[in-house]
Coordinates of N, CA, C and O in Angstrom, one line a residue:
M1 N 1.2 24.8 -8.9 CA 2.2 25.0 -7.9 C 3.2 23.8 -7.9 O 3.7 23.4 -6.9
S2 N 3.4 23.2 -9.0 CA 4.3 22.1 -9.2 C 5.7 22.5 -8.7 O 6.2 23.5 -8.9
G3 N 6.2 21.6 -7.9 CA 7.6 21.8 -7.4 C 7.6 22.6 -6.1 O 8.7 22.8 -5.5
T4 N 6.5 23.0 -5.6 CA 6.4 23.8 -4.3 C 6.5 22.8 -3.1 O 5.8 21.8 -3.1
T5 N 7.3 23.1 -2.1 CA 7.5 22.3 -0.9 C 7.1 23.1 0.3 O 7.4 24.2 0.4
T6 N 6.3 22.5 1.1 CA 5.8 23.1 2.4 C 6.2 22.2 3.5 O 6.0 21.0 3.5
S7 N 6.8 22.7 4.6 CA 7.2 22.0 5.7 C 6.0 21.9 6.7 O 5.6 22.9 7.2
L8 N 5.5 20.7 7.0 CA 4.4 20.5 7.9 C 4.8 19.7 9.1 O 3.9 19.3 9.8
G9 N 6.0 19.3 9.2 CA 6.5 18.4 10.2 C 6.0 18.7 11.6 O 5.7 17.8 12.3
A10 N 6.0 19.9 12.0 CA 5.6 20.3 13.3 C 4.1 20.0 13.6 O 3.7 19.8 14.7
S11 N 3.3 20.0 12.5 CA 1.8 19.8 12.7 C 1.4 18.4 12.5 O 0.2 18.1 12.7
L12 N 2.2 17.5 12.0 CA 1.8 16.1 11.8 C 2.2 15.2 12.9 O 3.3 15.3 13.5
P13 N 1.4 14.3 13.3 CA 1.8 13.3 14.3 C 2.9 12.4 13.8 O 3.0 12.2 12.6
S14 N 3.7 11.8 14.7 CA 4.7 11.0 14.2 C 4.1 9.7 13.7 O 3.0 9.3 14.0
G15 N 4.9 9.1 12.8 CA 4.4 7.8 12.2 C 4.9 7.7 10.8 O 5.7 8.5 10.3
T16 N 4.4 6.7 10.1 CA 4.8 6.4 8.7 C 3.8 7.0 7.8 O 2.6 6.7 7.9
Y17 N 4.2 7.8 6.8 CA 3.3 8.4 5.9 C 3.6 7.9 4.5 O 4.7 7.5 4.2
Y18 N 2.6 7.8 3.6 CA 2.8 7.5 2.3 C 1.9 8.3 1.4 O 0.9 8.9 1.9
V19 N 2.2 8.3 0.1 CA 1.3 9.1 -0.9 C 0.6 8.0 -1.7 O 1.2 7.1 -2.3
D20 N -0.8 8.1 -1.6 CA -1.6 7.1 -2.4 C -1.6 7.4 -3.8 O -1.0 8.4 -4.3
Q21 N -2.3 6.6 -4.6 CA -2.4 6.7 -6.0 C -3.0 8.0 -6.5 O -2.9 8.4 -7.7
H22 N -3.7 8.7 -5.6 CA -4.3 10.0 -6.0 C -3.5 11.2 -5.4 O -4.0 12.3 -5.4
D23 N -2.2 10.9 -5.1 CA -1.3 11.9 -4.5 C -1.8 12.5 -3.2 O -1.5 13.7 -2.9
I24 N -2.5 11.8 -2.5 CA -2.9 12.2 -1.1 C -2.0 11.6 -0.1 O -1.8 10.4 -0.1
V25 N -1.5 12.5 0.8 CA -0.6 12.0 1.9 C -1.5 11.4 3.0 O -2.5 12.0 3.4
R26 N -1.2 10.1 3.4 CA -1.9 9.4 4.4 C -1.0 8.9 5.4 O 0.1 8.5 5.2
L27 N -1.5 8.8 6.7 CA -0.8 8.2 7.8 C -1.1 6.7 7.7 O -2.2 6.2 7.6
A28 N 0.0 5.9 7.8 CA -0.2 4.4 7.8 C -0.3 4.0 9.3 O 0.6 4.1 10.1
R29 N -1.5 3.6 9.6 CA -1.8 3.3 11.0 C -1.1 2.0 11.4 O -0.7 1.8 12.5
Q30 N -1.1 1.0 10.4 CA -0.3 -0.2 10.6 C 0.5 -0.4 9.4 O 0.0 -0.2 8.2
V31 N 1.7 -0.8 9.5 CA 2.6 -1.1 8.4 C 2.9 -2.6 8.4 O 3.3 -3.2 9.5
G32 N 2.7 -3.3 7.3 CA 3.0 -4.7 7.2 C 4.1 -5.0 6.3 O 4.7 -4.1 5.6
E33 N 4.4 -6.3 6.2 CA 5.5 -6.8 5.3 C 5.0 -7.9 4.5 O 4.4 -8.9 5.1
L34 N 5.2 -7.9 3.2 CA 4.7 -8.9 2.3 C 5.6 -10.2 2.5 O 6.8 -10.0 2.7
P35 N 5.1 -11.4 2.4 CA 5.9 -12.6 2.4 C 6.9 -12.5 1.2 O 6.6 -12.0 0.2
A36 N 8.1 -13.1 1.4 CA 9.1 -13.1 0.4 C 8.7 -13.8 -0.9 O 9.3 -13.5 -1.9
D37 N 7.7 -14.7 -0.8 CA 7.4 -15.5 -2.0 C 6.3 -15.0 -2.8 O 5.8 -15.6 -3.7
V38 N 5.8 -13.8 -2.5 CA 4.8 -13.2 -3.4 C 5.4 -12.8 -4.7 O 6.6 -12.5 -4.7
S39 N 4.7 -12.7 -5.8 CA 5.2 -12.3 -7.1 C 4.4 -11.3 -7.7 O 3.3 -11.0 -7.2
L40 N 4.8 -10.7 -8.8 CA 4.1 -9.7 -9.5 C 3.7 -10.3 -10.9 O 4.4 -11.0 -11.6
N41 N 2.4 -10.1 -11.3 CA 1.9 -10.3 -12.6 C 1.6 -9.0 -13.2 O 0.5 -8.4 -12.9
G42 N 2.5 -8.4 -13.9 CA 2.3 -7.0 -14.3 C 2.6 -6.2 -13.1 O 3.7 -6.3 -12.5
N43 N 1.6 -5.4 -12.6 CA 1.8 -4.7 -11.4 C 0.9 -5.2 -10.2 O 0.8 -4.6 -9.2
V44 N 0.3 -6.4 -10.4 CA -0.6 -7.0 -9.5 C 0.2 -8.1 -8.7 O 0.8 -8.9 -9.2
Y45 N 0.1 -8.0 -7.3 CA 0.7 -9.0 -6.5 C -0.1 -10.3 -6.5 O -1.3 -10.3 -6.3
M46 N 0.7 -11.4 -6.6 CA 0.1 -12.7 -6.6 C 0.6 -13.5 -5.4 O 1.8 -13.3 -4.9
T47 N -0.2 -14.4 -4.8 CA 0.2 -15.2 -3.7 C 1.3 -16.2 -4.0 O 1.4 -16.7 -5.1
G48 N 2.0 -16.5 -2.9 CA 3.0 -17.6 -3.0 C 2.4 -18.7 -2.1 O 1.2 -18.8 -1.8
A49 N 3.3 -19.5 -1.5 CA 2.9 -20.6 -0.6 C 2.7 -20.2 0.8 O 2.0 -20.8 1.6
T50 N 3.3 -19.1 1.2 CA 3.3 -18.5 2.6 C 2.0 -17.9 2.9 O 1.4 -17.2 2.0
A51 N 1.5 -18.1 4.1 CA 0.2 -17.5 4.5 C 0.3 -16.0 4.4 O 1.4 -15.4 4.7
L52 N -0.8 -15.3 4.0 CA -0.8 -13.9 3.9 C -1.0 -13.2 5.3 O -1.7 -13.8 6.1
P53 N -0.4 -12.1 5.5 CA -0.5 -11.4 6.8 C -1.9 -10.8 6.9 O -2.7 -10.7 5.9
V54 N -2.2 -10.3 8.1 CA -3.5 -9.7 8.4 C -3.7 -8.5 7.4 O -2.8 -7.8 7.1
G55 N -4.9 -8.4 6.9 CA -5.3 -7.3 6.0 C -5.3 -7.7 4.6 O -5.8 -7.0 3.7
L56 N -4.7 -8.9 4.3 CA -4.7 -9.4 2.9 C -5.4 -10.8 2.8 O -5.4 -11.6 3.7
T57 N -6.0 -11.0 1.6 CA -6.6 -12.3 1.3 C -6.3 -12.6 -0.1 O -5.7 -11.8 -0.8
S58 N -6.7 -13.8 -0.6 CA -6.4 -14.2 -2.0 C -7.7 -14.4 -2.7 O -8.7 -15.0 -2.1
N59 N -7.8 -14.0 -3.9 CA -8.9 -14.2 -4.8 C -8.4 -14.8 -6.1 O -7.9 -14.1 -7.0
G60 N -8.3 -16.2 -6.1 CA -7.8 -16.8 -7.3 C -6.3 -16.6 -7.5 O -5.8 -16.5 -8.6
G61 N -5.6 -16.4 -6.4 CA -4.1 -16.1 -6.4 C -3.8 -14.6 -6.4 O -2.7 -14.2 -6.2
V62 N -4.8 -13.7 -6.8 CA -4.6 -12.3 -6.7 C -4.7 -11.8 -5.3 O -5.6 -12.2 -4.6
I63 N -3.7 -11.1 -4.8 CA -3.8 -10.6 -3.4 C -4.7 -9.4 -3.3 O -4.6 -8.4 -4.1
M64 N -5.7 -9.5 -2.4 CA -6.6 -8.5 -2.2 C -6.3 -7.8 -0.8 O -5.9 -8.5 0.1
T65 N -6.5 -6.5 -0.7 CA -6.3 -5.8 0.6 C -7.6 -5.2 1.1 O -8.4 -4.7 0.3
D66 N -7.7 -5.2 2.4 CA -8.9 -4.6 3.0 C -8.6 -3.1 3.3 O -9.5 -2.4 3.8
G67 N -7.4 -2.7 3.1 CA -7.0 -1.3 3.3 C -6.6 -0.9 4.7 O -6.3 0.2 5.0
T68 N -6.6 -1.9 5.6 CA -6.3 -1.6 7.0 C -4.9 -1.6 7.4 O -4.5 -1.0 8.4
V69 N -4.1 -2.2 6.5 CA -2.6 -2.3 6.7 C -1.9 -1.7 5.5 O -2.3 -2.1 4.4
Y70 N -0.9 -0.9 5.7 CA -0.1 -0.3 4.6 C 1.1 -1.2 4.4 O 1.8 -1.6 5.3
F71 N 1.3 -1.6 3.1 CA 2.5 -2.4 2.7 C 3.3 -1.5 1.9 O 2.9 -1.1 0.8
P72 N 4.6 -1.2 2.3 CA 5.4 -0.3 1.6 C 5.5 -0.6 0.1 O 5.6 -1.8 -0.3
N73 N 5.6 0.4 -0.7 CA 5.7 0.3 -2.2 C 4.5 -0.4 -2.9 O 4.7 -1.0 -3.9
T74 N 3.3 -0.3 -2.2 CA 2.1 -0.9 -2.8 C 1.0 0.2 -2.8 O 1.2 1.2 -2.1
W75 N 0.0 -0.1 -3.5 CA -1.2 0.7 -3.4 C -2.5 -0.1 -3.6 O -2.4 -1.2 -4.2
N76 N -3.6 0.3 -3.1 CA -4.8 -0.4 -3.1 C -5.6 0.1 -4.4 O -6.1 1.2 -4.4
N77 N -5.7 -0.8 -5.3 CA -6.4 -0.5 -6.6 C -7.8 -1.2 -6.5 O -8.0 -2.3 -7.0
N78 N -8.7 -0.5 -5.8 CA -10.1 -1.0 -5.7 C -10.1 -2.4 -5.0 O -10.8 -3.3 -5.4
G79 N -9.2 -2.6 -4.1 CA -9.1 -3.8 -3.3 C -8.0 -4.8 -3.8 O -7.6 -5.7 -3.1
V80 N -7.5 -4.5 -5.0 CA -6.3 -5.3 -5.5 C -5.0 -4.7 -5.1 O -4.8 -3.5 -5.3
L81 N -4.1 -5.5 -4.5 CA -2.8 -4.9 -4.1 C -1.9 -4.9 -5.3 O -1.6 -5.9 -5.9
C82 N -1.5 -3.7 -5.6 CA -0.6 -3.4 -6.8 C 0.7 -2.8 -6.3 O 0.8 -2.2 -5.3
A83 N 1.7 -3.0 -7.2 CA 3.0 -2.3 -7.0 C 2.9 -0.8 -7.3 O 2.3 -0.4 -8.3
A84 N 3.4 0.0 -6.4 CA 3.4 1.4 -6.5 C 4.3 1.8 -7.7 O 5.4 1.1 -7.9
G85 N 4.0 2.8 -8.4 CA 4.8 3.4 -9.4 C 4.7 2.6 -10.7 O 5.4 2.9 -11.7
E86 N 3.8 1.7 -10.8 CA 3.6 0.9 -12.0 C 2.5 1.5 -12.8 O 1.5 2.0 -12.3

């Protein structure tokens, strides 16, 4: 059914929705913002000098997510925060 669109707006609660890496629509219960000084190594987000927001930690400079906060244009790759669409 590729290309089929269904309107579900009336049945969904208001909020921010995103499509995860498995094409599943999910409600973002919390939406965060990445610090301006994070960088990408391929499609993996790397820490800068700024402290990471709630939901994120660093493992050797690689940004790890606990999945509790959605950061726009990212996805959780087994705990590693990656750029969406990469």
